[in-house]
Phi, psi and omega in degrees: 000140184288135174292147176222132176260131176266171179312086207266007192263131170241109177271121181231105187067249180229053175222161177238131180238133179277147171236128185226161178230135175252004186226045177056045173073015177287320177224157181232147180230148173286135177254209183285163181243141174244127179203170002267172169056049177231147174197186177037074187245167179225153180231148174219144176288141177265160182276002184277018177122164181300133178090356180275124185228149172247126177251123181246126191229146165289134179238150179247008181268311183249128185292142164068027170205157178282166173238154180225151179217155182237142172241138176251005183229035175073019177101003179287325176223157182224149173288163173300141182294143174241142180281145180244084186302333180286345176265073180296142178201161178260034189057073186216151175302148179224179178227144177213142176204161174275123178277313177204168183261158174305143183216107183063239179270356181273129178286157173286167182230137170250147175242148181217137176228143175188170170288109187272065184199157174294346175246165180284084180200168175062064179297124187228144172252133179243156182234136175238134175259000186231043176058037173085007176290321176224158180228071190283341183251132178218153177218125177285130176264328181212115177266100183152189181303131180203159181217237188301148179218161178215119179269151175212147172256120182277164184306328180271013180074008170292146178261129175250147176220117175262130183208158176276139175197169178193179178274320183247339173210168187285354187245000000 
Protein backbone atom coordinates (compact mmCIF):
# COMPACT_ATOMS: atom_id res chain seq x y z
CA UNK A 1 0.00 0.00 0.00
CA UNK A 2 1.28 3.43 -0.90
CA UNK A 3 2.54 5.75 1.84
CA UNK A 4 0.71 9.06 2.06
CA UNK A 5 1.79 12.13 3.91
CA UNK A 6 -0.90 14.33 5.35
CA UNK A 7 -0.20 17.94 6.22
CA UNK A 8 2.53 16.19 7.98
CA UNK A 9 4.63 18.82 9.62
CA UNK A 10 5.33 19.15 13.28
CA UNK A 11 7.67 22.06 13.84
CA UNK A 12 9.45 21.59 17.10
CA UNK A 13 12.07 24.20 17.78
CA UNK A 14 13.83 24.16 14.47
CA UNK A 15 13.12 20.75 12.99
CA UNK A 16 10.54 19.23 10.68
CA UNK A 17 9.10 15.76 11.33
CA UNK A 18 6.99 13.80 8.86
CA UNK A 19 3.81 11.97 9.86
CA UNK A 20 2.64 9.32 7.39
CA UNK A 21 -0.07 6.72 6.86
CA UNK A 22 0.20 3.40 4.99
CA UNK A 23 -3.40 2.32 5.60
CA UNK A 24 -5.64 5.01 4.13
CA UNK A 25 -5.48 7.28 7.19
CA UNK A 26 -6.54 4.66 9.74
CA UNK A 27 -3.29 5.04 11.66
CA UNK A 28 -0.41 7.49 11.51
CA UNK A 29 3.30 7.04 12.25
CA UNK A 30 6.14 9.44 12.92
CA UNK A 31 8.62 9.48 10.08
CA UNK A 32 12.01 11.06 9.62
CA UNK A 33 13.14 14.44 10.88
CA UNK A 34 14.95 17.20 9.01
CA UNK A 35 16.98 19.63 11.03
CA UNK A 36 18.45 21.94 12.07
CA UNK A 37 16.68 25.23 11.66
CA UNK A 38 13.79 24.20 9.38
CA UNK A 39 10.03 24.74 9.72
CA UNK A 40 6.82 25.58 7.80
CA UNK A 41 7.26 22.98 5.10
CA UNK A 42 5.38 21.45 2.20
CA UNK A 43 5.71 18.05 0.51
CA UNK A 44 5.06 16.80 -3.01
CA UNK A 45 5.38 13.34 -4.52
CA UNK A 46 8.18 12.96 -7.04
CA UNK A 47 7.86 11.13 -10.34
CA UNK A 48 10.86 8.91 -9.51
CA UNK A 49 8.88 6.04 -8.06
CA UNK A 50 6.63 5.11 -5.20
CA UNK A 51 7.67 6.69 -1.94
CA UNK A 52 9.78 9.44 -3.53
CA UNK A 53 8.99 12.81 -1.92
CA UNK A 54 10.29 16.37 -2.08
CA UNK A 55 10.15 18.41 1.13
CA UNK A 56 10.41 22.19 0.69
CA UNK A 57 11.09 24.15 3.89
CA UNK A 58 11.38 27.60 5.32
CA UNK A 59 14.83 27.74 6.84
CA UNK A 60 16.21 29.98 9.55
CA UNK A 61 19.88 29.15 8.98
CA UNK A 62 20.67 30.73 5.61
CA UNK A 63 19.07 34.04 4.77
CA UNK A 64 16.69 34.56 1.89
CA UNK A 65 16.19 31.11 0.34
CA UNK A 66 14.20 27.91 0.83
CA UNK A 67 15.71 24.51 1.66
CA UNK A 68 14.75 21.14 0.17
CA UNK A 69 15.17 17.50 1.20
CA UNK A 70 14.26 14.20 -0.51
CA UNK A 71 12.84 10.96 0.85
CA UNK A 72 12.91 7.73 -1.18
CA UNK A 73 10.95 5.74 1.43
CA UNK A 74 7.68 7.62 1.88
CA UNK A 75 8.93 10.05 4.54
CA UNK A 76 10.62 7.60 6.91
CA UNK A 77 14.03 9.14 6.21
CA UNK A 78 15.19 12.37 4.53
CA UNK A 79 18.40 13.59 2.91
CA UNK A 80 20.32 16.43 4.51
CA UNK A 81 18.63 19.69 3.49
CA UNK A 82 20.06 21.58 0.52
CA UNK A 83 19.48 25.27 -0.06
CA UNK A 84 17.60 26.36 -3.18
CA UNK A 85 18.99 29.85 -3.93
CA UNK A 86 16.59 30.41 -6.84
CA UNK A 87 13.68 30.14 -4.38
CA UNK A 88 14.26 33.52 -2.78
CA UNK A 89 12.20 34.18 0.31
CA UNK A 90 11.93 36.39 3.39
CA UNK A 91 11.62 33.45 5.82
CA UNK A 92 7.94 32.98 5.16
CA UNK A 93 5.52 30.09 4.75
CA UNK A 94 5.15 28.92 1.14
CA UNK A 95 3.04 26.43 -0.81
CA UNK A 96 4.04 23.59 -3.13
CA UNK A 97 2.04 20.89 -4.91
CA UNK A 98 2.12 18.47 -7.79
CA UNK A 99 0.02 19.87 -10.64
CA UNK A 100 0.29 16.81 -12.88
CA UNK A 101 2.31 13.65 -13.54
CA UNK A 102 4.55 12.88 -16.52
CA UNK A 103 2.47 11.72 -19.46
CA UNK A 104 4.16 10.24 -22.52
CA UNK A 105 6.79 12.75 -23.59
CA UNK A 106 5.36 15.50 -21.37
CA UNK A 107 7.12 16.02 -18.03
CA UNK A 108 5.13 16.33 -14.84
CA UNK A 109 4.82 19.72 -13.17
CA UNK A 110 5.27 21.02 -9.63
CA UNK A 111 4.01 24.44 -8.56
CA UNK A 112 5.46 26.62 -5.80
CA UNK A 113 4.27 29.97 -4.41
CA UNK A 114 5.84 32.44 -1.99
CA UNK A 115 6.86 36.07 -1.60
CA UNK A 116 9.82 35.96 -4.01
CA UNK A 117 11.82 38.70 -2.35
CA UNK A 118 14.07 39.17 0.69
CA UNK A 119 11.08 41.06 2.16
CA UNK A 120 7.47 39.91 2.39
CA UNK A 121 6.39 41.14 -1.03
CA UNK A 122 5.95 40.08 -4.66
CA UNK A 123 3.86 36.91 -4.33
CA UNK A 124 5.02 34.66 -7.18
CA UNK A 125 4.10 31.22 -8.51
CA UNK A 126 6.91 29.11 -9.98
CA UNK A 127 6.81 25.99 -12.16
CA UNK A 128 9.21 23.04 -12.22
CA UNK A 129 9.33 20.39 -14.96
CA UNK A 130 12.09 18.37 -13.22
CA UNK A 131 10.70 17.48 -9.79
CA UNK A 132 11.89 20.68 -8.11
CA UNK A 133 15.52 20.63 -9.23
CA UNK A 134 14.94 23.92 -11.08
CA UNK A 135 12.08 26.44 -11.17
CA UNK A 136 12.55 28.22 -14.52
CA UNK A 137 9.02 29.58 -15.07
CA UNK A 138 7.53 32.23 -12.80
CA UNK A 139 4.53 34.54 -12.70
CA UNK A 140 3.98 37.37 -10.25
CA UNK A 141 0.48 37.32 -8.75
CA UNK A 142 0.86 40.39 -6.56
CA UNK A 143 3.58 43.03 -6.84
CA UNK A 144 3.61 44.56 -3.40
CA UNK A 145 3.39 43.44 0.24
CA UNK A 146 2.49 39.72 0.49
CA UNK A 147 3.02 36.80 2.85
CA UNK A 148 1.58 33.29 3.35
CA UNK A 149 0.02 31.47 0.38
CA UNK A 150 -1.80 28.23 -0.37
CA UNK A 151 -2.02 26.60 -3.82
CA UNK A 152 -4.82 24.30 -4.98
CA UNK A 153 -5.67 22.46 -8.20
CA UNK A 154 -9.39 22.73 -8.88
CA UNK A 155 -11.45 19.96 -10.56
CA UNK A 156 -11.18 21.65 -13.97
CA UNK A 157 -7.35 21.84 -13.55
CA UNK A 158 -7.49 25.59 -12.88
CA UNK A 159 -4.89 26.66 -10.32
CA UNK A 160 -6.09 28.59 -7.29
CA UNK A 161 -3.90 30.55 -4.91
CA UNK A 162 -5.11 32.05 -1.65
CA UNK A 163 -2.60 34.52 -0.20
CA UNK A 164 -2.10 37.42 2.19
CA UNK A 165 -1.43 40.80 0.62
CA UNK A 166 -2.00 44.51 1.03
CA UNK A 167 -1.10 47.95 -0.21
CA UNK A 168 1.13 49.03 2.66
CA UNK A 169 1.79 45.74 4.47
CA UNK A 170 1.27 42.04 3.84
CA UNK A 171 -1.61 41.68 6.33
